[in-house]
Short mmCIF file of C-alpha atoms and ligand atoms in Angstrom, two decimals:
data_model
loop_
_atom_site.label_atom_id
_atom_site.label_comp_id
_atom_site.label_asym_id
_atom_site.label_seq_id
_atom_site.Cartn_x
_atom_site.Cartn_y
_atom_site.Cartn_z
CA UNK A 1 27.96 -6.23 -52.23
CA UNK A 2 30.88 -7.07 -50.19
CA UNK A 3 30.13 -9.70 -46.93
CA UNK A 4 32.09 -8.43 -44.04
CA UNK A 5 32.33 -10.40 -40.83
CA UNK A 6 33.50 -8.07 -37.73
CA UNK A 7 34.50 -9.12 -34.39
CA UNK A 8 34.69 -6.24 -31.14
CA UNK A 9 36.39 -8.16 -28.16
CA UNK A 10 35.66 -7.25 -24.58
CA UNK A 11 37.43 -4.27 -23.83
CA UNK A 12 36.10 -2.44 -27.20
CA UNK A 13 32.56 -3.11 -26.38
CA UNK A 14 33.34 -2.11 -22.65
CA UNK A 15 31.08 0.38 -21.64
CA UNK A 16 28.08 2.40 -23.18
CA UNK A 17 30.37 5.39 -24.79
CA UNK A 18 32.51 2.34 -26.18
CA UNK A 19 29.43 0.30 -27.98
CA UNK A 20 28.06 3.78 -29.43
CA UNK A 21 32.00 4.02 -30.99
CA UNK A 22 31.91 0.77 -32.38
CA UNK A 23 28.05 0.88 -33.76
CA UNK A 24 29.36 4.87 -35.62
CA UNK A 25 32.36 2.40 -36.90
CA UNK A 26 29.93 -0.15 -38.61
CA UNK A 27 27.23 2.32 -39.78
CA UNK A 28 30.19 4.37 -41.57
CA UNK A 29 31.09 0.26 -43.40
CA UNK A 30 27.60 -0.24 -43.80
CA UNK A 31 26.95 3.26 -45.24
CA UNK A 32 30.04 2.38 -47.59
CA UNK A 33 28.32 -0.51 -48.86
CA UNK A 34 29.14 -3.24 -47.43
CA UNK A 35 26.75 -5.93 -45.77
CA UNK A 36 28.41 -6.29 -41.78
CA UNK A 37 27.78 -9.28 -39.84
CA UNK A 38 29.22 -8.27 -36.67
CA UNK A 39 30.20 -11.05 -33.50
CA UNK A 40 30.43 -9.16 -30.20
CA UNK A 41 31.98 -10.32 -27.17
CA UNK A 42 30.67 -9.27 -23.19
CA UNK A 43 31.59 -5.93 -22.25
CA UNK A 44 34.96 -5.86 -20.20
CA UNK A 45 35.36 -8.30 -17.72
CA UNK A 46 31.73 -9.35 -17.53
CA UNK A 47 33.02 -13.08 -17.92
CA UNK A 48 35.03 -13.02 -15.50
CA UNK A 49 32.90 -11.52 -12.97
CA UNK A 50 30.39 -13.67 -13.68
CA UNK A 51 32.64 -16.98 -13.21
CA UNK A 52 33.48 -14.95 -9.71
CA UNK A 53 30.00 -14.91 -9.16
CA UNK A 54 29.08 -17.87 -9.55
CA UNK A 55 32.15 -19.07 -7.24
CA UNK A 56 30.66 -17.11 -4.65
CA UNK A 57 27.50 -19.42 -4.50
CA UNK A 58 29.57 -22.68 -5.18
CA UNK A 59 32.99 -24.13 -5.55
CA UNK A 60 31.86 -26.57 -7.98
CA UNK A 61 29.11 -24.72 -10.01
CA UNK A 62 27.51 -27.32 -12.79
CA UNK A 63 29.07 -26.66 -16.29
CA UNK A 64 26.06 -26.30 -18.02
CA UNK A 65 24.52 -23.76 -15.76
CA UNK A 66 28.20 -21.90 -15.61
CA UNK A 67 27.10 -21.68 -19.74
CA UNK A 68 24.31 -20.47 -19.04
CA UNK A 69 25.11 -17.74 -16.82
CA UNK A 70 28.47 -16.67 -18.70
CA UNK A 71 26.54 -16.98 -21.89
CA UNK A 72 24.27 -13.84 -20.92
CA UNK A 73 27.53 -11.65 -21.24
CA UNK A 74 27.46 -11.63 -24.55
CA UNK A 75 23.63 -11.54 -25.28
CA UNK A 76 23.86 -8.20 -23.20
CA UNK A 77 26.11 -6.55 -25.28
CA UNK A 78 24.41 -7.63 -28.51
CA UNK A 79 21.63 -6.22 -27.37
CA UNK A 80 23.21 -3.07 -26.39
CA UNK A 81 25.16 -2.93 -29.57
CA UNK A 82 21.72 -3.22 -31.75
CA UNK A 83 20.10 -0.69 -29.71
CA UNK A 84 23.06 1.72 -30.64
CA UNK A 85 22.79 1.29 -34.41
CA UNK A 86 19.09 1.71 -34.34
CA UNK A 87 19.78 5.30 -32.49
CA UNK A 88 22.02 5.86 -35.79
CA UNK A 89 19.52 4.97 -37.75
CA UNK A 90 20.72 1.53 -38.89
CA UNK A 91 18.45 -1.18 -39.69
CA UNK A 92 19.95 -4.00 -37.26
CA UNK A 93 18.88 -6.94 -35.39
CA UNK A 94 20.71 -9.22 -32.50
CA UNK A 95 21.03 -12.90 -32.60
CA UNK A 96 22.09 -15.33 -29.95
CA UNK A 97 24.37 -18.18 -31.33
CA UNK A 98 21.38 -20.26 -31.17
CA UNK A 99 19.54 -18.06 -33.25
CA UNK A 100 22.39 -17.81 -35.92
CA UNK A 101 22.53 -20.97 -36.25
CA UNK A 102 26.31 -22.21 -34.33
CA UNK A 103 25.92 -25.49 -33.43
CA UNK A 104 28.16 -27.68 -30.79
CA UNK A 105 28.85 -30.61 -28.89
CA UNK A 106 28.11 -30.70 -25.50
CA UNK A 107 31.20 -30.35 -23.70
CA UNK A 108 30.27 -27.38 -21.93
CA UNK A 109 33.13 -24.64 -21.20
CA UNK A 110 35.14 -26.02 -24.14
CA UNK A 111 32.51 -27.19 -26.80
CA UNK A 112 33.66 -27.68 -30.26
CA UNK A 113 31.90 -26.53 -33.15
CA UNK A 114 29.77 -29.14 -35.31
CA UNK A 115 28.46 -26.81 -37.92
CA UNK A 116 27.25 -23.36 -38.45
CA UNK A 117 23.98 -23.10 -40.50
CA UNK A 118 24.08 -19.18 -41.27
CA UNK A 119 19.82 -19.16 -42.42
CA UNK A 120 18.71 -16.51 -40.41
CA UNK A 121 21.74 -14.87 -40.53
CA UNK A 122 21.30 -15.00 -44.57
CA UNK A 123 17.73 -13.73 -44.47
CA UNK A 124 18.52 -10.61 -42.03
CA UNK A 125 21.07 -9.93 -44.29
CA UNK A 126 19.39 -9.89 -47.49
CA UNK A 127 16.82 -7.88 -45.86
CA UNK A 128 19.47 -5.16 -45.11
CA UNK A 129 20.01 -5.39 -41.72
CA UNK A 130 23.37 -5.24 -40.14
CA UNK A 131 23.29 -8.71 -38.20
CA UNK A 132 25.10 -8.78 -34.85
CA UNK A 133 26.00 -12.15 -33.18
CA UNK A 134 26.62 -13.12 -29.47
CA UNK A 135 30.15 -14.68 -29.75
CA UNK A 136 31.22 -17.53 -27.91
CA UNK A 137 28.02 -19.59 -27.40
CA UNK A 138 26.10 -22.25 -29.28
CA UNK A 139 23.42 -24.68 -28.63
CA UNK A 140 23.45 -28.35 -28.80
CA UNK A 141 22.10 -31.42 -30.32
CA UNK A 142 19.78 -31.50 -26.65
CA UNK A 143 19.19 -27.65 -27.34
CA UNK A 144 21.53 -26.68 -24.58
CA UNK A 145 23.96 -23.36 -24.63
CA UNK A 146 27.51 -24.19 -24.36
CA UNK A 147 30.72 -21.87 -24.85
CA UNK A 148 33.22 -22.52 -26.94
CA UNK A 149 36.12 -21.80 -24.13
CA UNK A 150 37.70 -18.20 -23.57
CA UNK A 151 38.47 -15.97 -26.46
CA UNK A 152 35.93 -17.83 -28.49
CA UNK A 153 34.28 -15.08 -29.82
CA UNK A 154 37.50 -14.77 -31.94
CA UNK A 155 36.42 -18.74 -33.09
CA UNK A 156 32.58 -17.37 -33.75
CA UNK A 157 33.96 -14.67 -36.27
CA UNK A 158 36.42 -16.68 -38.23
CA UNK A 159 33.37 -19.72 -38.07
CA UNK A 160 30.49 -17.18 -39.38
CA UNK A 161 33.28 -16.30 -41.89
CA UNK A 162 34.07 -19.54 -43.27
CA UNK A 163 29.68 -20.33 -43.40
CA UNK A 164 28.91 -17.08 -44.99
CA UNK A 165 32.06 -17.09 -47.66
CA UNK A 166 32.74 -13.41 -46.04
CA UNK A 167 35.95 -11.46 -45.09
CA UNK A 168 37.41 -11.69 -41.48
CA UNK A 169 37.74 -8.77 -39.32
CA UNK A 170 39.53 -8.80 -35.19
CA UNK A 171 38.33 -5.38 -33.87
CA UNK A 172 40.55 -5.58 -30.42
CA UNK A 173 42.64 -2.67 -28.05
CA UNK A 174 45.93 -3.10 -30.23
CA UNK A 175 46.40 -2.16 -33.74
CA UNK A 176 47.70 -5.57 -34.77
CA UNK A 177 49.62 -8.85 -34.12
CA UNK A 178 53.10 -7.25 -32.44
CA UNK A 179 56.18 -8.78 -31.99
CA UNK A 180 55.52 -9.26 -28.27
CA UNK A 181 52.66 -8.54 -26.01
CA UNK A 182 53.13 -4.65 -26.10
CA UNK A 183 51.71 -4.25 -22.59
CA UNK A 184 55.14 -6.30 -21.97
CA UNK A 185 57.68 -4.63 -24.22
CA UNK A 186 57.05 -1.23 -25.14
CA UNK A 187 59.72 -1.45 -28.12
CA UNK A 188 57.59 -4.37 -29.99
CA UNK A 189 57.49 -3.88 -33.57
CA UNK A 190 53.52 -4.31 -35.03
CA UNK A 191 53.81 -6.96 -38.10
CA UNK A 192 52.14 -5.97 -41.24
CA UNK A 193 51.55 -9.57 -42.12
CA UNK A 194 51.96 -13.34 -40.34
CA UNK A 195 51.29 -17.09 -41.62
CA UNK A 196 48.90 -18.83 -40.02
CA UNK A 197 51.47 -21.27 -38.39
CA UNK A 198 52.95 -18.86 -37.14
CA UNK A 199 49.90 -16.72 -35.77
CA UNK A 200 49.01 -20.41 -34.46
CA UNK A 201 52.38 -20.73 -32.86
CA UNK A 202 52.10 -17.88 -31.05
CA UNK A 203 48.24 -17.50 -29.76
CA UNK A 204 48.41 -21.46 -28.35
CA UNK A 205 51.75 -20.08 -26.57
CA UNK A 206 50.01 -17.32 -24.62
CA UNK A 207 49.74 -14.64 -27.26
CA UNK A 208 46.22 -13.72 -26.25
CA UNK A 209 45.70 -11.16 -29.50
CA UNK A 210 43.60 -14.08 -30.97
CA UNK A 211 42.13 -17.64 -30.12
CA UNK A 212 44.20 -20.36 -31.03
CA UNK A 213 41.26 -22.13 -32.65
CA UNK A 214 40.22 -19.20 -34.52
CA UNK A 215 43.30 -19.48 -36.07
CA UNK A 216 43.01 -22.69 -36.74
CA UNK A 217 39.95 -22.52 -38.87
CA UNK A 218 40.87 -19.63 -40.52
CA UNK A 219 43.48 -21.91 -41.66
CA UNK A 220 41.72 -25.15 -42.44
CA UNK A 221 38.98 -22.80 -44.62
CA UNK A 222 41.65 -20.14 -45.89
CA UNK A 223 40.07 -17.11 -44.58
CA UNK A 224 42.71 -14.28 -44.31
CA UNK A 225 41.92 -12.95 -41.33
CA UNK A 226 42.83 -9.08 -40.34
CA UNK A 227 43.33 -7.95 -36.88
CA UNK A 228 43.16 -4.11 -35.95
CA UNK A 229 42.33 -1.57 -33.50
CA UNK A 230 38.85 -1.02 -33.05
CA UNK A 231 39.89 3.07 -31.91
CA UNK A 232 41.57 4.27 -34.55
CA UNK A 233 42.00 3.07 -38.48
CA UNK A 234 45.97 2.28 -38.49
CA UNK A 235 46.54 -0.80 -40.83
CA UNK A 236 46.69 -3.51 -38.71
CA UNK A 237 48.11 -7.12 -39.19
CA UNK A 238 46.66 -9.74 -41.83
CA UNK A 239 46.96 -13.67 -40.97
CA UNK A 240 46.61 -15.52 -44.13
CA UNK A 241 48.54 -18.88 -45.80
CA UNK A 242 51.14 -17.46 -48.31
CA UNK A 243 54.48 -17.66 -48.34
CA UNK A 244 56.43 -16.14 -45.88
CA UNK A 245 59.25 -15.62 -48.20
CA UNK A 246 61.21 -12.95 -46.37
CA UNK A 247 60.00 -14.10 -42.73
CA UNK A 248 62.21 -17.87 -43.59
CA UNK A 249 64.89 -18.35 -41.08
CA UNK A 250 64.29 -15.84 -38.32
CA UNK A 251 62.20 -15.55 -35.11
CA UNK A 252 58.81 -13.08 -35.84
CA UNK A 253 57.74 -13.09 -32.12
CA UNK A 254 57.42 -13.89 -28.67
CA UNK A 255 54.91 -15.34 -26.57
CA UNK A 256 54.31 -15.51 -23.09
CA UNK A 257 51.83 -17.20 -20.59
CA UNK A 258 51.28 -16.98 -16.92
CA UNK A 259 48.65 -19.08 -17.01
CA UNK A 260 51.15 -22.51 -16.37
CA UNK A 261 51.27 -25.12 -13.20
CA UNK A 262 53.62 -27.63 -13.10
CA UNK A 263 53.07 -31.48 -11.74
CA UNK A 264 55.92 -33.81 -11.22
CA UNK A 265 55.37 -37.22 -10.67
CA UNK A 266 58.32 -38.67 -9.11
CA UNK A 267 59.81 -42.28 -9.10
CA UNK A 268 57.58 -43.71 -11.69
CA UNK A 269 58.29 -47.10 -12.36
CA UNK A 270 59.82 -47.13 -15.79
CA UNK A 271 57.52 -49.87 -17.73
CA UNK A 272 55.25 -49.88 -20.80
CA UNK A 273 51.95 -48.53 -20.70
CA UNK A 274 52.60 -46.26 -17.35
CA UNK A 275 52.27 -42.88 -19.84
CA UNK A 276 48.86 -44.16 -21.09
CA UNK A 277 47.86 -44.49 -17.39
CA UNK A 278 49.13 -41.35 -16.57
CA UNK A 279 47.33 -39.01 -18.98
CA UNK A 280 44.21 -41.25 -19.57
CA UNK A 281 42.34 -40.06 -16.52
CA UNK A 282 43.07 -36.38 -17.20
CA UNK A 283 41.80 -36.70 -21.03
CA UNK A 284 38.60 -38.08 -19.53
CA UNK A 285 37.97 -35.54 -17.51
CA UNK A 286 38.86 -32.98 -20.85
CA UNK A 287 41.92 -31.77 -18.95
CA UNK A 288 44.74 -30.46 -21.72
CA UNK A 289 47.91 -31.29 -20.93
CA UNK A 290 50.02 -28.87 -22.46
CA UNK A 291 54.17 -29.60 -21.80
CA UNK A 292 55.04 -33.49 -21.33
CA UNK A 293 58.79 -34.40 -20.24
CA UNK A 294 59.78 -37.88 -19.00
CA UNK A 295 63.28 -38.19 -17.75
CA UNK A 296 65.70 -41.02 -18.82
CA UNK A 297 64.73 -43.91 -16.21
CA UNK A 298 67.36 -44.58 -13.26
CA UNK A 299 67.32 -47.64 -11.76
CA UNK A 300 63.95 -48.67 -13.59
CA UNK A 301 62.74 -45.35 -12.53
CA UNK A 302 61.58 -42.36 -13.58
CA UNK A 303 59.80 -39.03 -12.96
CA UNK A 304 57.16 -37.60 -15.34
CA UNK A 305 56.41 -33.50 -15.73
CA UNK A 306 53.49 -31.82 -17.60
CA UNK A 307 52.04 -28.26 -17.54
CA UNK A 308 48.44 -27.14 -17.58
CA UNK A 309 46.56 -24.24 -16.88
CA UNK A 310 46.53 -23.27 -13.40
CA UNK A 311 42.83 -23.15 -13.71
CA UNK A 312 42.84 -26.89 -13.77
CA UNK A 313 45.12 -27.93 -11.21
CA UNK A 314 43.00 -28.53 -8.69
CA UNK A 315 41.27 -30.73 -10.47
CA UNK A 316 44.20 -32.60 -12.24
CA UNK A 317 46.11 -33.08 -8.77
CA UNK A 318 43.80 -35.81 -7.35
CA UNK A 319 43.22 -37.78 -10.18
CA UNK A 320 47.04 -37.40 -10.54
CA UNK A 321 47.43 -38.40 -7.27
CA UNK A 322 45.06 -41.61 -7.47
CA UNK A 323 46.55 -42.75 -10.99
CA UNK A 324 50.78 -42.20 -9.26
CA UNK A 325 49.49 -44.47 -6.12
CA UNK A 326 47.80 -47.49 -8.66
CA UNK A 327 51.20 -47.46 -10.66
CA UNK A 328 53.33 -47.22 -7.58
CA UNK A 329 54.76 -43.83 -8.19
CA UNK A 330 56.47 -42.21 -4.94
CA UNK A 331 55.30 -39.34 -5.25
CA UNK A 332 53.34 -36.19 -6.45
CA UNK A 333 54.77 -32.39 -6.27
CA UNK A 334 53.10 -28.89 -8.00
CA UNK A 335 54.16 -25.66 -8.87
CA UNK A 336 51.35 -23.13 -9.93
CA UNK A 337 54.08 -20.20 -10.12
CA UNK A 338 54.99 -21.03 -13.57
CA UNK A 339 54.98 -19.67 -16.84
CA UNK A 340 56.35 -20.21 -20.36
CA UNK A 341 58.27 -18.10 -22.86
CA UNK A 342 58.63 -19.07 -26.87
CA UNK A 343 60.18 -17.54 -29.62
CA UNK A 344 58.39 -18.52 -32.65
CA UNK A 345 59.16 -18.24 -36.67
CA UNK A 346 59.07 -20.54 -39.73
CA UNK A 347 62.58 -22.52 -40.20
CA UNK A 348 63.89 -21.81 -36.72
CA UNK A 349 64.46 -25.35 -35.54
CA UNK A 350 66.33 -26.37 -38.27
CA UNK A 351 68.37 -23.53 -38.62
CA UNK A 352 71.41 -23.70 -36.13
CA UNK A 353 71.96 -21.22 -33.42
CA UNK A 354 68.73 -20.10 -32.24
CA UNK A 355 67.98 -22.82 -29.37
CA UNK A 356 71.14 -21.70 -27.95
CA UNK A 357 70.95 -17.95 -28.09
CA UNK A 358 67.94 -18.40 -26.79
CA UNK A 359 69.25 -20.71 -23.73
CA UNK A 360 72.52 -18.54 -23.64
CA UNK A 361 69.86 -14.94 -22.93
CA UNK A 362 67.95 -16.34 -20.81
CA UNK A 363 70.91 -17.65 -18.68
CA UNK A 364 72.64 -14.30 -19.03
CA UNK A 365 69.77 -12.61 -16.95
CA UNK A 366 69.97 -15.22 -14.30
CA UNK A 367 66.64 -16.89 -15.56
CA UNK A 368 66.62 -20.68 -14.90
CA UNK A 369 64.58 -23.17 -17.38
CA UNK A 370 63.04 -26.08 -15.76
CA UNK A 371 61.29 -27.78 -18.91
CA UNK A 372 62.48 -27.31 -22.82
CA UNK A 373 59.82 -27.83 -25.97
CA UNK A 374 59.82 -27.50 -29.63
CA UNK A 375 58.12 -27.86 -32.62
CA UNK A 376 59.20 -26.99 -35.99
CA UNK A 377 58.85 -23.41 -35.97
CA UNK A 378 59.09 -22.40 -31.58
CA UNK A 379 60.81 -23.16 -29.32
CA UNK A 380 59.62 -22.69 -25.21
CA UNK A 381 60.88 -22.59 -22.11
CA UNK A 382 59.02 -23.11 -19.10
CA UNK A 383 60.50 -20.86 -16.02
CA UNK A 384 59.59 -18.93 -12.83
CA UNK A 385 56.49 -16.91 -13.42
CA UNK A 386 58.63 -14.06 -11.52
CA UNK A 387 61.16 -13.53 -13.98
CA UNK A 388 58.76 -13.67 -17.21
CA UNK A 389 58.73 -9.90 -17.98
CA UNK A 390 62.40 -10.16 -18.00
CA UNK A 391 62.83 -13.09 -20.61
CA UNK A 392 60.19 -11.47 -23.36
CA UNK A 393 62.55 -8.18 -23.02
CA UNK A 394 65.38 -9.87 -23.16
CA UNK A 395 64.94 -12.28 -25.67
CA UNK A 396 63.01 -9.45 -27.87
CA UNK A 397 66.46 -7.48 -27.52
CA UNK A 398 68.78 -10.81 -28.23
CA UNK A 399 66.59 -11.36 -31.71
CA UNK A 400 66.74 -7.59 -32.38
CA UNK A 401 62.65 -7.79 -33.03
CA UNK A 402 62.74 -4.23 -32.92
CA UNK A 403 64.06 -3.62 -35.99
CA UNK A 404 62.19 -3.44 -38.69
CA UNK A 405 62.38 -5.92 -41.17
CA UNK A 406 63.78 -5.37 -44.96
CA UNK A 407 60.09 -5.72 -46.60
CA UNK A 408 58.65 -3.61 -44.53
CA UNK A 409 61.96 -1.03 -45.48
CA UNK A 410 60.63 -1.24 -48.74
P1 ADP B 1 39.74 -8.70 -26.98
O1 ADP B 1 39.03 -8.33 -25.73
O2 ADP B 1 39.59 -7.67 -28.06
O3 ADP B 1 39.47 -10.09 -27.45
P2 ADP B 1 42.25 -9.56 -25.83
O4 ADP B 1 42.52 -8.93 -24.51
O5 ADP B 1 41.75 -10.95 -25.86
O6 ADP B 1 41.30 -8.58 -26.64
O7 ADP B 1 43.56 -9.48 -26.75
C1 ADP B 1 44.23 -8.26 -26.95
C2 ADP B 1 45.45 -8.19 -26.05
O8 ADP B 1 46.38 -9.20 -26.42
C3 ADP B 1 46.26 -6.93 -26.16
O9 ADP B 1 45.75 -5.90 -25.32
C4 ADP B 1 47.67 -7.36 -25.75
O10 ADP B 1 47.99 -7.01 -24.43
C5 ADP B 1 47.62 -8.89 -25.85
N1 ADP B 1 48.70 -9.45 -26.66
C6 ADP B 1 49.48 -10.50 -26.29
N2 ADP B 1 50.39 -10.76 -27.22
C7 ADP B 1 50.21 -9.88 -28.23
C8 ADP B 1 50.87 -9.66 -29.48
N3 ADP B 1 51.87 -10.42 -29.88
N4 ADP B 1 50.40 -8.65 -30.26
C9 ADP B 1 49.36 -7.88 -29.87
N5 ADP B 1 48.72 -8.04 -28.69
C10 ADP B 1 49.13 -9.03 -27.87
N1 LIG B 2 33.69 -13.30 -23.26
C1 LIG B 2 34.44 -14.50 -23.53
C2 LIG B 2 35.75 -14.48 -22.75
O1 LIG B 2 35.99 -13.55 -21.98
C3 LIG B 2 34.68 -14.74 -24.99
C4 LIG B 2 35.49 -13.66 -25.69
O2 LIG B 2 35.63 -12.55 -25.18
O3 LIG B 2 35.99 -13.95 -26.77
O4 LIG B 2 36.53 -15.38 -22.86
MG1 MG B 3 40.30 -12.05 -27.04
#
């Protein structure tokens, strides 16, 4: 029998009427024969409001209770979801991470994953039970909960996935990986199909659709992964590792992200070793720098820019501030109304032409770029977080993304 692992993100899972649609949608896989492991996420924006909460009793709330607090989200609606198979008639049971066996380290908020030892999961399965797993939490060598950062139930699935040798399902509120974000442009153009580069490209560039890391091991273990809509069967979008042979040379999508601050340390002195000084303090505190940019040096000086999430600005900004006074920087200025725009596909860096018409669109609506990055296959532009529904439509426009492509003409 088949080994399906499922994942139902927040806003499928939302409310009661939504969990009693998704449980009817695994009973009818289960009824079909399949064995369904299925990872849940908290119902809406229980996170959220529980991070809100907890601000309300303290600015500074310790990260390991903040796990265990957000953690309950999605115990709740594993619970919930269990209780609506058994009113179906379905032979299920809940598991906590813990209990399933995903283990961490103990960086809590952002833990990595150490190993996943899928026992119980194995037995409840081969006792015909539908199994259904709290996303986003594990427990620790010291038996703690930690989360695994946002999105991470996405992570969870593709991890249970990998463990259990099963296929990879992303239940979600769109019918598939789109060209943009099409809350954003209306006229985006779902893909039928996306390398993992690619997908990887555009989730750790704001396209929220799936968790960077989850495609990341999906990759590393080669576990196609399929993401549809978990309200209505249309085929939806499959991430896997082939050969893109008719995506080569041309831009597949656009990301976008709000979620970017800007700090600028100005007149750094211009010697070796200052970078290292710079970033050290931030990695110790497990602050990602996203964005770097160092200017040419005038006069043995220079100024330094990086991005993060706005999130983690007020954090960064004094240990910023302490590390630019030791090195005898003269300054230290933010921006939190930032965001960042990228136009990703496989062989667009080295093909000529797309760097500019990307520079020449956004200039055309009036849209000024204050920091320029690449990689092989994207390139980004960080600009005013006012403007950023402007640049995905007009950039999705300059690349003609809604056209459909010649395989899918086929
Ligand atoms: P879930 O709660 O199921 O995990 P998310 O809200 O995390 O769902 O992700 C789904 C959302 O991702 C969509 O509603 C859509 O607005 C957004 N999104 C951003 N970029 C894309 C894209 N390229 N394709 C599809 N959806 C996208
Ligand atoms: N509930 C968590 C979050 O909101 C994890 C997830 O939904 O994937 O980030
Ligand atoms: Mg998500």
């Amino acid at each position: 029998m088949p080994l399906v692992v499922q994942k139902y993100g927040g806003s499928s899972v939302a409310d009661a009427s939504r969990i009693k649609n998704v449980a009817a949608r695994i009973k009818r896989r289960a009824d079909a024969g399949d064995r369904v492991v299925a990872v849940v996420s908290a119902m809406g924006d229980t996170t959220d409001e529980l991070i809100a909460l907890a601000r309300e009793i303290t600015d500074a709330p310790e990260a390991r209770e903040l796990d265990v607090l957000v953690s309950t989200g999605e115990t709740q609606s594993s619970a919930l979801m269990v209780m609506a198979l058994h009113a179906l008639g379905v032979d299920a049971i809940s598991l906590s991470g813990a209990q399933a066996g995903m283990r961490t380290d103990n960086v809590h908020g952002k833990a990595r994953i150490l190993a996943i030892e899928p026992r119980r999961v194995r037995e409840e399965i081969d006792r015909g039970r539908v199994v259904i797993v709290a996303g986003f939490q594990g427990l620790t060598e010291t038996l703690d909960v930690a989360t695994i950062g946002r999105g991470g139930s996405d992570t969870t699935a593709v991890a249970f996935a990998a463990a259990l040798n099963a296929l990879c399902e992303i239940y979600t509120d769109v019918d598939g990986v789109y060209t943009a974000d099409p809350r954003v442009e209306p006229g985006a153009r779902k893909l039928k199909d996306i390398t993992y580069e690619e997908m990887l490209e555009l989730a750790s560039k704001g396209a929220r659709v799936m968790a960077p890391r989850a495609v990341e091991l999906g990759s590393v273990y080669s576990i196609p992964i399929l993401v549809a809509s978990s309200y209505n069967d249309e085929p939806g979008t499959l991430i896997h590792g082939g050969v893109d042979m008719e995506g080569f040379n041309r831009v597949r999508g656009i990301a976008h992200d709000v979620d970017v601050a800007k700090i600028t340390i100005r007149g750094v002195p211009d010697r070796p070793g200052v970078a290292a000084e710079i970033f050290a303090p931030l990695a110790d505190a497990h602050l990602s720098v996203d964005t770097i940019v160092q200017n040419a040096s005038k006069e043995q000086l220079t100024d330094v820019t990086f991005t993060l999430a706005k999130n983690d600005l007020a954090r960064a900004r004094p240990l910023v501030e302490r590390v630019a006074k030791a090195i005898g920087a003269r300054d230290v200025v933010a921006d939190e109304q930032m965001a960042k725009v990228s136009i990703v596909g496989t062989g667009i860096q080295s093909a000529p032409g797309y760097a500019a018409r990307m520079f020449r669109t956004l200039s055309d609506a009036g849209i000024n770029i204050e920091i320029i990055s690449t990689s092989e296959i994207r390139i980004t532009c960080i600009i005013p977080e006012a403007r950023i529904a402007d640049a995905v439509r007009a950039l999705h426009a300059a690349f003609e993304l809604e056209k459909a492509e010649a395989s899918e003409l086929a």
